[in-house]
mmCIF file of C-alpha atoms and ligand atoms in Angstrom:
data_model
loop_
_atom_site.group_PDB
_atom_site.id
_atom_site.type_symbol
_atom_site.label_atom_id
_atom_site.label_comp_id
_atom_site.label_asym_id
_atom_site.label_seq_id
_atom_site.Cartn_x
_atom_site.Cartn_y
_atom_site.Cartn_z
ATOM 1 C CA UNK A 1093 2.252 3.825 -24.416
ATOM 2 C CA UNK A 1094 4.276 6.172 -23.137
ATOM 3 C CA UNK A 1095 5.345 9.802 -24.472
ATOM 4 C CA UNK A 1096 8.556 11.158 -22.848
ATOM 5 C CA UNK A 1097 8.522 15.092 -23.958
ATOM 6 C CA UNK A 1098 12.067 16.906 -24.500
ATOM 7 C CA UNK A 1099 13.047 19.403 -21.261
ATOM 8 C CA UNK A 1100 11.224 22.752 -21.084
ATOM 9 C CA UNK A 1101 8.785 22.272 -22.967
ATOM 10 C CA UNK A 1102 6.552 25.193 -23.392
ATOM 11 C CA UNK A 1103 3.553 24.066 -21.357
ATOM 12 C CA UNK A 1104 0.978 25.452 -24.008
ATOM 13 C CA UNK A 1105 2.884 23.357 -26.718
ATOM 14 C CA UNK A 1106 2.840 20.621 -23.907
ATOM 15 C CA UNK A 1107 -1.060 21.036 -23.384
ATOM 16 C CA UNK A 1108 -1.873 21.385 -27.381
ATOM 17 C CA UNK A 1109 -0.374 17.951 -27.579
ATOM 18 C CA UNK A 1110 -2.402 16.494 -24.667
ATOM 19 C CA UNK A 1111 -5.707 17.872 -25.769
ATOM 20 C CA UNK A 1112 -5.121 16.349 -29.484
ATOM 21 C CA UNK A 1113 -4.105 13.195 -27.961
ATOM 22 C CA UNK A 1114 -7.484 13.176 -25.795
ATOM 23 C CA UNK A 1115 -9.392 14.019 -28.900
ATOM 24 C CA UNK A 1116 -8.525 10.761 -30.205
ATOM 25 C CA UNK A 1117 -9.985 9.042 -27.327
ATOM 26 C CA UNK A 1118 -6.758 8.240 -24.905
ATOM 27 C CA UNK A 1119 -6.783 9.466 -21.383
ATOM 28 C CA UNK A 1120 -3.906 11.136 -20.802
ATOM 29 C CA UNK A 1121 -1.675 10.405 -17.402
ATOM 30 C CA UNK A 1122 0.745 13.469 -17.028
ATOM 31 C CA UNK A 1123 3.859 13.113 -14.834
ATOM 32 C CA UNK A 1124 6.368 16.077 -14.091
ATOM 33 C CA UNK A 1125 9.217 15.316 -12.888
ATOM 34 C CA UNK A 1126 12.360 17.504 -12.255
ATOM 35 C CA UNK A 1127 13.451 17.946 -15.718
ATOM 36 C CA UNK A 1128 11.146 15.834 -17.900
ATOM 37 C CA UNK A 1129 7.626 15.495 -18.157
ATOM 38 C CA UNK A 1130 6.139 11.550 -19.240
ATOM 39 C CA UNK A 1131 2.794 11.283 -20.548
ATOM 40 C CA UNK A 1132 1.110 7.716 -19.866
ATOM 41 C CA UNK A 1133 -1.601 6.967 -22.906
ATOM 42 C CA UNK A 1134 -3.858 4.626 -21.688
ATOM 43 C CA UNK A 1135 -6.481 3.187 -23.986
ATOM 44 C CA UNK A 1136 -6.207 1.664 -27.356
ATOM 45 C CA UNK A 1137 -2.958 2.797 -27.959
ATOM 46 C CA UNK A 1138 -2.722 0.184 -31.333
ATOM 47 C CA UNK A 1139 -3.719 2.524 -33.500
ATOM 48 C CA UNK A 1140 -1.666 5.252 -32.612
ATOM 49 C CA UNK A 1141 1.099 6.860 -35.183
ATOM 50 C CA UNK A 1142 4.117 6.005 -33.121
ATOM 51 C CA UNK A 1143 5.966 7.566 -35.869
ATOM 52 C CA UNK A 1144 4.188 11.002 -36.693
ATOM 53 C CA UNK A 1145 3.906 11.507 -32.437
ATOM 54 C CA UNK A 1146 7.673 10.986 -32.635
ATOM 55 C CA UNK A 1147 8.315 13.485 -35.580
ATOM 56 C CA UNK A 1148 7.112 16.229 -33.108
ATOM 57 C CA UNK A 1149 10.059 18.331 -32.218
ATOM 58 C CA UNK A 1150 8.876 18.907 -28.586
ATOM 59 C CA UNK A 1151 8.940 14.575 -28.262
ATOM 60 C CA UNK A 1152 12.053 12.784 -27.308
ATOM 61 C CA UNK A 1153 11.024 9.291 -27.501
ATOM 62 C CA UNK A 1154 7.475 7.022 -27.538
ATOM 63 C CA UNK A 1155 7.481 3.968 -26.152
ATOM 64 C CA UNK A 1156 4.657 1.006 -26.021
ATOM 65 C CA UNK A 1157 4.279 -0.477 -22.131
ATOM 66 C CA UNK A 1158 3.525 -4.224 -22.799
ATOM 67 C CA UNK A 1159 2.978 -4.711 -19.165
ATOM 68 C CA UNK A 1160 -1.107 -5.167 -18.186
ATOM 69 C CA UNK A 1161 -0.457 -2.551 -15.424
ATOM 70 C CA UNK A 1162 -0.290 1.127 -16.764
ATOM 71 C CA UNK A 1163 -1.061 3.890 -14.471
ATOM 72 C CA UNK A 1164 1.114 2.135 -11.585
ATOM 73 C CA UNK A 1165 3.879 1.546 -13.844
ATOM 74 C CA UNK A 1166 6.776 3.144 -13.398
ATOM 75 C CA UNK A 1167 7.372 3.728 -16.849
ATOM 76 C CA UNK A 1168 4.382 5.571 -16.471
ATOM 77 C CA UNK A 1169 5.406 7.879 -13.256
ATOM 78 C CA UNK A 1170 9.534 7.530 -12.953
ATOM 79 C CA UNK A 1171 9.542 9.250 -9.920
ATOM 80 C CA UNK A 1172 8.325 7.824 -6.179
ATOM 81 C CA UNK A 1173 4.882 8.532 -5.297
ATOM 82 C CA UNK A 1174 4.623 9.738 -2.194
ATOM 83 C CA UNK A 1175 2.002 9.254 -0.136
ATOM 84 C CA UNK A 1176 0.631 11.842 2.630
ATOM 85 C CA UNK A 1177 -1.286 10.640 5.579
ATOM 86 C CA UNK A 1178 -1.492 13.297 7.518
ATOM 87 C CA UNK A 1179 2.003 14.615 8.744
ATOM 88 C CA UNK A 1180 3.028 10.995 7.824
ATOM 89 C CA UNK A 1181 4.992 11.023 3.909
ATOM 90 C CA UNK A 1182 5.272 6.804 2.731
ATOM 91 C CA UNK A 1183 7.696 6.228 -0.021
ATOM 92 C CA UNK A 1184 10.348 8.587 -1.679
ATOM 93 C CA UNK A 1185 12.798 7.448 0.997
ATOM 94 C CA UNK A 1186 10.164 8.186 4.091
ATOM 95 C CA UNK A 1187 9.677 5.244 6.151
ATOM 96 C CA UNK A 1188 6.869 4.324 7.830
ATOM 97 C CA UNK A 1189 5.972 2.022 11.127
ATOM 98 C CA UNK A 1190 2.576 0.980 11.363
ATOM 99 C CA UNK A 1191 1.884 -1.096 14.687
ATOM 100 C CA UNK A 1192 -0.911 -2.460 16.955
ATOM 101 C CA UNK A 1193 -3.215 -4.973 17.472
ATOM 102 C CA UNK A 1194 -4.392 -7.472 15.321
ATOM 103 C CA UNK A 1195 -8.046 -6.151 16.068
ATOM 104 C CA UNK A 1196 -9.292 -4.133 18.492
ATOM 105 C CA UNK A 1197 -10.895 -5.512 21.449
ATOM 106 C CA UNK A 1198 -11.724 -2.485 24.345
ATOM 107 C CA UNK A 1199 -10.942 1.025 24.659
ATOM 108 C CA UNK A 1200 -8.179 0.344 27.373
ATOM 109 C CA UNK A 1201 -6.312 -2.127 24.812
ATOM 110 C CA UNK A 1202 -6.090 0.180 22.098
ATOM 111 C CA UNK A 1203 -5.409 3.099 23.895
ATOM 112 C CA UNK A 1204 -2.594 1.560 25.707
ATOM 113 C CA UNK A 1205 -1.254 0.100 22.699
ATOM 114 C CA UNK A 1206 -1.400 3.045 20.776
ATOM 115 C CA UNK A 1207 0.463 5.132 23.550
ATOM 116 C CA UNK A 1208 3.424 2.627 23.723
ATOM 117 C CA UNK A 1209 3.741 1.599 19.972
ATOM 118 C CA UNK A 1210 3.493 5.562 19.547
ATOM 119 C CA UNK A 1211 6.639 6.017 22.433
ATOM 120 C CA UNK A 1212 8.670 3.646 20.544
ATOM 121 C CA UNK A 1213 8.391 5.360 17.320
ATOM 122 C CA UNK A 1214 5.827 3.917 15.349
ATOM 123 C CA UNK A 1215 4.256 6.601 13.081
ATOM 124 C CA UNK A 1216 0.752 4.942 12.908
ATOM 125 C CA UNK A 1217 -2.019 2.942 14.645
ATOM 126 C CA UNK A 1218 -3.606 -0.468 13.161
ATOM 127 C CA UNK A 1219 -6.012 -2.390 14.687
ATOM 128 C CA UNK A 1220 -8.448 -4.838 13.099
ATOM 129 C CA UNK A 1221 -12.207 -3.954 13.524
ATOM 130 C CA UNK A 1222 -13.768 -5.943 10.689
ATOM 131 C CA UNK A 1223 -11.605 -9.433 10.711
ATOM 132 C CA UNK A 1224 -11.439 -11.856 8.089
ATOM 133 C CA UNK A 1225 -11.610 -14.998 10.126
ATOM 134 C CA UNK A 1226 -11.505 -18.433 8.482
ATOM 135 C CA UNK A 1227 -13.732 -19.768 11.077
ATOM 136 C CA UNK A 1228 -17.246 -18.315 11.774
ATOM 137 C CA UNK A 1229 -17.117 -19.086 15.031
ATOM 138 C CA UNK A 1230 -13.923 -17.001 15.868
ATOM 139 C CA UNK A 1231 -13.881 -13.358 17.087
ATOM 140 C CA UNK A 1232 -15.138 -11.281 13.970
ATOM 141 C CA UNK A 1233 -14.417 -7.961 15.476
ATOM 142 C CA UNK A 1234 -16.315 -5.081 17.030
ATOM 143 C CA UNK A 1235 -16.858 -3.395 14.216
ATOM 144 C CA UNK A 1236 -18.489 0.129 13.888
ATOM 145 C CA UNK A 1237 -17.217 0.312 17.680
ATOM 146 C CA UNK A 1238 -13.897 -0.983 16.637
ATOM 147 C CA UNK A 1239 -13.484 2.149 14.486
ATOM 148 C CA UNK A 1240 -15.010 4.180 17.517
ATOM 149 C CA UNK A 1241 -12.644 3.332 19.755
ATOM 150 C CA UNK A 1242 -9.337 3.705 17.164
ATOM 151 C CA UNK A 1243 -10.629 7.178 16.928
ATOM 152 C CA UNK A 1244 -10.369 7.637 20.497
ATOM 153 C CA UNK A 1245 -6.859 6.144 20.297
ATOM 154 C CA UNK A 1246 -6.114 8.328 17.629
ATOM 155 C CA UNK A 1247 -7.156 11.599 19.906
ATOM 156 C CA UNK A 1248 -5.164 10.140 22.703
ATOM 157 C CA UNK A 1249 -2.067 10.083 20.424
ATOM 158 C CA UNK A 1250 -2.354 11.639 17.143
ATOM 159 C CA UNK A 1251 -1.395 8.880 15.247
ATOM 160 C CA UNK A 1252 -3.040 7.935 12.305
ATOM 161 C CA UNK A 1253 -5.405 4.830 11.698
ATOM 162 C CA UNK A 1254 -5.175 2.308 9.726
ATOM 163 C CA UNK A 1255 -7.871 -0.574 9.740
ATOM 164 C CA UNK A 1256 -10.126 -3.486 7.149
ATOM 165 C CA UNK A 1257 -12.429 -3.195 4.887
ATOM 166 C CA UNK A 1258 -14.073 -5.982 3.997
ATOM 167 C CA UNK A 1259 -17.084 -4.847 2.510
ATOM 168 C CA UNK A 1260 -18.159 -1.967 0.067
ATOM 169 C CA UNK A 1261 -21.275 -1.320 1.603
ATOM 170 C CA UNK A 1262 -19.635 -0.749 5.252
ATOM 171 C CA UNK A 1263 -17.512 2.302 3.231
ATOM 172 C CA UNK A 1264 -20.052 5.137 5.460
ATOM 173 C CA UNK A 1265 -18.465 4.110 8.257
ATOM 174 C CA UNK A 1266 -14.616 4.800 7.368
ATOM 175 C CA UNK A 1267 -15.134 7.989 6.454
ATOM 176 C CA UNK A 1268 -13.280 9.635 9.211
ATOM 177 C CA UNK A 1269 -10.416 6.824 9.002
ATOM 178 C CA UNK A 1270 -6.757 7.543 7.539
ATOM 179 C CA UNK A 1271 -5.715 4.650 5.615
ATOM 180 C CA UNK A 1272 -8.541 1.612 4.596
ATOM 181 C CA UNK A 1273 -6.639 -1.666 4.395
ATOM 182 C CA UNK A 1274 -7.594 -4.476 1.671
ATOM 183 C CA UNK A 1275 -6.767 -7.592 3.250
ATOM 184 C CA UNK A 1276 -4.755 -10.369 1.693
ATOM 185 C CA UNK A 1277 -8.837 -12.142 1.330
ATOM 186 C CA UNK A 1278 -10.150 -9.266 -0.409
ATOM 187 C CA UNK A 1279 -7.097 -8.334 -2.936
ATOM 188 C CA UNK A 1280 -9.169 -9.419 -5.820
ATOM 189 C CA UNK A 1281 -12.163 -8.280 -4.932
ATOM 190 C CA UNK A 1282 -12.742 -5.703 -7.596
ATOM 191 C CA UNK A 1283 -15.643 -4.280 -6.823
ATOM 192 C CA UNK A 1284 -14.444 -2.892 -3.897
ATOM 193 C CA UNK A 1285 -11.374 -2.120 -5.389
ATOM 194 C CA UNK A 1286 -13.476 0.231 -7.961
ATOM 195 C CA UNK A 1287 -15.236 1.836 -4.893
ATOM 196 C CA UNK A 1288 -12.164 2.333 -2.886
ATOM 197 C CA UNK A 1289 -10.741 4.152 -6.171
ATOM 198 C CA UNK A 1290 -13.471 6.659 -5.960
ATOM 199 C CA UNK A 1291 -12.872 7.652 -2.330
ATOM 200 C CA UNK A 1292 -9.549 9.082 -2.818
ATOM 201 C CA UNK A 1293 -8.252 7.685 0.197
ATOM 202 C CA UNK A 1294 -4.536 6.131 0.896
ATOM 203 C CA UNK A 1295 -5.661 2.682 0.232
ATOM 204 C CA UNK A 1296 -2.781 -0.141 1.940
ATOM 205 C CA UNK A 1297 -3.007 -3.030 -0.795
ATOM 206 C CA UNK A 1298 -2.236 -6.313 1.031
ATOM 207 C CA UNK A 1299 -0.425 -9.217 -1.571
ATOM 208 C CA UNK A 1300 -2.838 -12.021 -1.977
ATOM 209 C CA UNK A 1301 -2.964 -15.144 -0.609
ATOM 210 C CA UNK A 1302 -1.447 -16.614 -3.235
ATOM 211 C CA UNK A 1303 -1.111 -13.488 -5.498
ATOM 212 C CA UNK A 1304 1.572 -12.959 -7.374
ATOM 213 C CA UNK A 1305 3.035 -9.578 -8.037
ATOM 214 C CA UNK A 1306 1.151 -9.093 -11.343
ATOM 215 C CA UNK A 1307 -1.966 -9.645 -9.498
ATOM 216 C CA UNK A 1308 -0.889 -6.905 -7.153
ATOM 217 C CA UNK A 1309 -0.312 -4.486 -9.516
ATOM 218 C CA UNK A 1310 -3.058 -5.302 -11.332
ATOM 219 C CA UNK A 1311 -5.620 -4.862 -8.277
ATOM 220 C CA UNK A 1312 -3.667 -1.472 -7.495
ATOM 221 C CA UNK A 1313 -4.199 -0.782 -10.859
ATOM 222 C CA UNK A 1314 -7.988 -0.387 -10.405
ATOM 223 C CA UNK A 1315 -8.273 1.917 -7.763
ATOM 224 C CA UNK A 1316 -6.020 4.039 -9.371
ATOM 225 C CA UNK A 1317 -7.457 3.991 -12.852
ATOM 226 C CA UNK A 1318 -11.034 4.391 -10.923
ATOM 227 C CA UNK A 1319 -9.122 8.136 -9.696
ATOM 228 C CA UNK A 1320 -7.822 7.224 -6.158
ATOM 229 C CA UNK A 1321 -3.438 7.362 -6.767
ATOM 230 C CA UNK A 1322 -2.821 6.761 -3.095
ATOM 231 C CA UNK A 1323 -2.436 3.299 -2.755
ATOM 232 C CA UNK A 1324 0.484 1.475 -0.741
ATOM 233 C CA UNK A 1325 1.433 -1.764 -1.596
ATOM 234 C CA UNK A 1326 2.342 -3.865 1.209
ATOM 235 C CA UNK A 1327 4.026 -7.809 0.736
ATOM 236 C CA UNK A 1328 2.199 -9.952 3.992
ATOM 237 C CA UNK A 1329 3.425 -13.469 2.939
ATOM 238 C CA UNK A 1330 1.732 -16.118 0.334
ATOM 239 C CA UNK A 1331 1.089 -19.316 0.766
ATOM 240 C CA UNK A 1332 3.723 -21.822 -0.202
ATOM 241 C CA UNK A 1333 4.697 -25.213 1.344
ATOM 242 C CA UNK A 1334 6.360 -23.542 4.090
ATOM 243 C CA UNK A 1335 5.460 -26.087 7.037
ATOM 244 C CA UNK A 1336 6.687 -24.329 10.475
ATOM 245 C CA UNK A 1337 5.726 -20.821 8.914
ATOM 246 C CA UNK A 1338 2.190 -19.194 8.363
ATOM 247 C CA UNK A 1339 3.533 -17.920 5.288
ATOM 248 C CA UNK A 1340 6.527 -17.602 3.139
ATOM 249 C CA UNK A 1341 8.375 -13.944 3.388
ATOM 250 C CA UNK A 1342 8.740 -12.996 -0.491
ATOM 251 C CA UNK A 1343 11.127 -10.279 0.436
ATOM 252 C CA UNK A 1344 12.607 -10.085 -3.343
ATOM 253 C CA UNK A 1345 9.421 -8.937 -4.355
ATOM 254 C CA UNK A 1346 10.802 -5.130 -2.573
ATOM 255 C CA UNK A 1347 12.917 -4.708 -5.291
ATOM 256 C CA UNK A 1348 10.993 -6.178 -8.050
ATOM 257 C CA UNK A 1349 8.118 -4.109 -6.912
ATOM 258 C CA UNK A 1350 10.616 -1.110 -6.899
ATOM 259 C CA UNK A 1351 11.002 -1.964 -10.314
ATOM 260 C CA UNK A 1352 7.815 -2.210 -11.967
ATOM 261 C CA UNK A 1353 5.962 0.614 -9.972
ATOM 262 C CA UNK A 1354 5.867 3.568 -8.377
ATOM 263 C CA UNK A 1355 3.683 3.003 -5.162
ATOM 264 C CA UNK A 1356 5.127 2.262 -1.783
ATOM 265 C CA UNK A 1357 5.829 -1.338 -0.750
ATOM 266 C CA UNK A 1358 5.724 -2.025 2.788
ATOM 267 C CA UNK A 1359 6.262 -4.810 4.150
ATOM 268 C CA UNK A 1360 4.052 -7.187 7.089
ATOM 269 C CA UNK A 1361 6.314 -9.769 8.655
ATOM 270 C CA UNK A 1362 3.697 -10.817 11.404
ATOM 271 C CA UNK A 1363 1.197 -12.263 8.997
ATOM 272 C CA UNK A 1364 4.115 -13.177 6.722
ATOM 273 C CA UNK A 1365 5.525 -15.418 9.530
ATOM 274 C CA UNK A 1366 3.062 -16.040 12.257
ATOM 275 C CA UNK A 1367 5.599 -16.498 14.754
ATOM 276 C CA UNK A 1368 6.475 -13.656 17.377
ATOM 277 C CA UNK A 1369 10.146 -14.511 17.518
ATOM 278 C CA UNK A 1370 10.586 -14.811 13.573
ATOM 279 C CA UNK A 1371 9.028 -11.351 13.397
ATOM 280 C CA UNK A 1372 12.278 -8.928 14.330
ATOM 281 C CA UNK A 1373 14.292 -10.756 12.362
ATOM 282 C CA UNK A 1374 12.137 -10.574 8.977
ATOM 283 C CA UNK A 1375 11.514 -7.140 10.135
ATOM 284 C CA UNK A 1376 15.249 -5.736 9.853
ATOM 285 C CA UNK A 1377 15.553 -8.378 6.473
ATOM 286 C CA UNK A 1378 12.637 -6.424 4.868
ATOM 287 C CA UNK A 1379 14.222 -3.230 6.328
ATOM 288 C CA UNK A 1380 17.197 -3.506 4.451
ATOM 289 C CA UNK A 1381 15.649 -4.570 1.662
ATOM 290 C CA UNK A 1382 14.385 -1.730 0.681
ATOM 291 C CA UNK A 1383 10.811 -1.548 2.309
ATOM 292 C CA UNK A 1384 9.547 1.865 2.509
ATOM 293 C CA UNK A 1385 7.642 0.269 5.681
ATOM 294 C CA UNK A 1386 6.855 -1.908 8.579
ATOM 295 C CA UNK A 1387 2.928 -3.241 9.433
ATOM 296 C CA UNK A 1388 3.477 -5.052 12.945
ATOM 297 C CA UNK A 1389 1.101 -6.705 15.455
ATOM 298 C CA UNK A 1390 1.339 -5.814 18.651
ATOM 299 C CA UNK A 1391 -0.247 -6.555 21.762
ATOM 300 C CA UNK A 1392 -0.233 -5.837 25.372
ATOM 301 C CA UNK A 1393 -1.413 -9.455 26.391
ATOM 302 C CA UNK A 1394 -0.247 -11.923 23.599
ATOM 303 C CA UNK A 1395 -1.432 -15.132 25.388
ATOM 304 C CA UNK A 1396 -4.919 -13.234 26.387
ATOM 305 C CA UNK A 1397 -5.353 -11.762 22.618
ATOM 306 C CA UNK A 1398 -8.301 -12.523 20.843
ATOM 307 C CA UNK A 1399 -6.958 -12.879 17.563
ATOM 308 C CA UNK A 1400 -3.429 -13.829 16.250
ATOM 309 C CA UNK A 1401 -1.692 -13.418 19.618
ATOM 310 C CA UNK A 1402 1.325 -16.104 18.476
ATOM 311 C CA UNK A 1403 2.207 -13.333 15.770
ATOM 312 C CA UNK A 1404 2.000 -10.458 18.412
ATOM 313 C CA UNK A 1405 5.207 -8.922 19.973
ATOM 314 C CA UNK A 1406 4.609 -7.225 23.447
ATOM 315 C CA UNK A 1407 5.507 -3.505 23.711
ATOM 316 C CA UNK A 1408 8.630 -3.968 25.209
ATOM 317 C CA UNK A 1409 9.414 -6.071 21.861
ATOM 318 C CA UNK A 1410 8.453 -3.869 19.671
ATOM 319 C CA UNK A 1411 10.086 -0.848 21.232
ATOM 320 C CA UNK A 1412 13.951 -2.918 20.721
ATOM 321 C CA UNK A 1413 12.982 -4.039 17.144
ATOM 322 C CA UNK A 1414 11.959 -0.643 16.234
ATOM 323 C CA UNK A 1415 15.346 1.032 17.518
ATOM 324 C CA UNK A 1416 17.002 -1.698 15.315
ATOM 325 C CA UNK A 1417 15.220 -0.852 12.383
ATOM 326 C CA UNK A 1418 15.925 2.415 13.207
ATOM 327 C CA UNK A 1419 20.078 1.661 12.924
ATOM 328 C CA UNK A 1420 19.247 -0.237 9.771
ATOM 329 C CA UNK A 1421 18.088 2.948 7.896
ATOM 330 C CA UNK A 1422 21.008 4.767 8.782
ATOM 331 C CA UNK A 1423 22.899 1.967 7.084
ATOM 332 C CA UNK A 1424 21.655 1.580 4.160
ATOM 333 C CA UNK A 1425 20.523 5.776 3.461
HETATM 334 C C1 PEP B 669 -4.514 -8.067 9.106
HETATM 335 O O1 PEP B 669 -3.640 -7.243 8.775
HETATM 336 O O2 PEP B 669 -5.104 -8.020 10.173
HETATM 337 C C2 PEP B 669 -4.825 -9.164 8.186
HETATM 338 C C3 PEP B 669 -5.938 -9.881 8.314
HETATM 339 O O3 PEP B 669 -3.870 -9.369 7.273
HETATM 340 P P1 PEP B 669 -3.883 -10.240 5.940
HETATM 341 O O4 PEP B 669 -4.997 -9.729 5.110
HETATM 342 O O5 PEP B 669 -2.526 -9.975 5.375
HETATM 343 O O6 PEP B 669 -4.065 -11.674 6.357
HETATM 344 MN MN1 MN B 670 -3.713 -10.338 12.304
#
């Protein structure tokens, strides 16, 4: 349910109405915007008096949200959310390019990477250091080394890092990284959802498999009603019958997301496609459609990569998509 209160309110009369609405056991989501302040009631909300909370004169209207999904409803929070990594602002018109490797495989790799992906104007660092392989015997990562060396890349250029995590109980060792990715495996996974919403920090929310967008918003909705509002949605791809493709590109799910919630929705057009030369082309697509941001492999040595090196642009790739993506935002601002 959701409690829209008149403009200037007084904020004791604003805070005499919160407390008596926690006293009857809701929790009590306050947003201020610019001129209006909206109160998200989360709980059971079926026994509520829609009709005496309406009678108060400092309440324009009260409405009942029918959707599963409350705190990352827009309804909820009409405004943007944006997100702060750093110096790096996601959503509320900020865009954001997050490049690098699929994983992380040596010092010089990442480093290198990092530096050119960085000179073209990407505004953070990914790289993989726990991967979710489908076969055992493929290259798992390096793991607590993996996150070493992204720190070291992250000296070398001051960009944030973003990287997996697949597993609660590895959670000690990303304490000194910027954004934790859920991977498209793990979206569901709501135990580690739960744990990541206790961390408070910027969580990127990969689409599932074969999620669909109420599944999103319902996983984002548990790290953020476990405390943790800093979570970035981001569309990869689901699975479809899509038979040259890795994936099929659900780009109208920028807008719908728009829509329904407030987070940020990037968008990741490598996984999405699987195919190097697809990947520009998606990118600008998901550029103009509204995407607050990019996630894009890249890789110094495609061929030599150890994991998901058809997907990778080179450097040199990246550094003409990203000054096209670049001419796209001026378009559509
Ligand atoms: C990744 O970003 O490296 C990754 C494994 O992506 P996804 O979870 O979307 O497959
Ligand atoms: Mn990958």
């Amino acid at each position: 349910m959701i409690v829209v209160l008149k403009p200037h309110v007084e904020q004791e009369r604003e805070n005499q109405l919160i407390e008596w609405l926690k006293s009857i056991g809701l929790g009590v989501h306050v947003s201020t915007g610019e001129y209006q302040t909206v109160l998200g009631l989360i709980g059971d909300t079926s026994r509520v008096d829609t009709s005496l909370i309406e009678s108060l004169d400092i309440v324009e209207n009260v409405t009942r949200v029918t959707e599963p999904f409350k705190c990352v409803n827009r309804k909820f929070h009409p405004e943007d959310t944006v997100i702060s990594v750093g110096d790096v602002k996601i959503g509320g018109g900020n865009f954001c390019m997050i490049a690098g490797p699929c994983s992380v495989e040596n010092e010089d790799q990442i480093v290198n990477v990092a530096k050119a992906v960085k000179a073209s104007g990407a505004n953070m660092l990914r790289g993989g250091a726990f991967k979710p392989r489908t076969s055992p015997y493929d290259f798992q990562g390096l793991h607590a080394e993996g996150i070493r060396l992204l720190k070291i890349a992250r000296e070398v250029t001051g960009l944030p890092i973003v990287t997996e995590i697949m597993n609660v109980e590895d959670l000690p060792l990303f304490e000194d990284v910027d954004v934790l990715q859920v991977g498209a495996r793990n979206t569901q996974n709501f135990d580690l959802l739960k744990e990541l919403g206790h961390t408070g920090k910027p969580i990127l929310l990969k689409r599932g498999i074969a999620g669909t967008l109420k599944e999103l918003l319902m996983s984002a909705e548990y790290i953020v009603a476990s405390g943790n509002e800093n979570v970035i949605l981001c569309e990869r791809g689901i699975r479809t019958y899509s038979d040259y493709l890795r994936n099929t590109l659900d780009l109208s799910a920028v807008p719908m997301l728009h829509e329904l919630t407030h987070l940020p929705v990037l968008v990741d057009p490598s996984h999405a496609t699987g195919i190097a030369r697809i990947v520009p082309p998606m990118a600008m697509a998901a550029t103009a459609a509204g995407a607050d941001g990019l996630m894009i492999e890249v890789h110094n040595d495609p061929p030599r990569a150890l994991c998901d090196g058809p997907q990778s642009l080179r450097p040199e790739e990246f550094d003409k998509l990203a000054g096209k993506v670049r001419a796209i935002r001026e378009v559509i601002a």
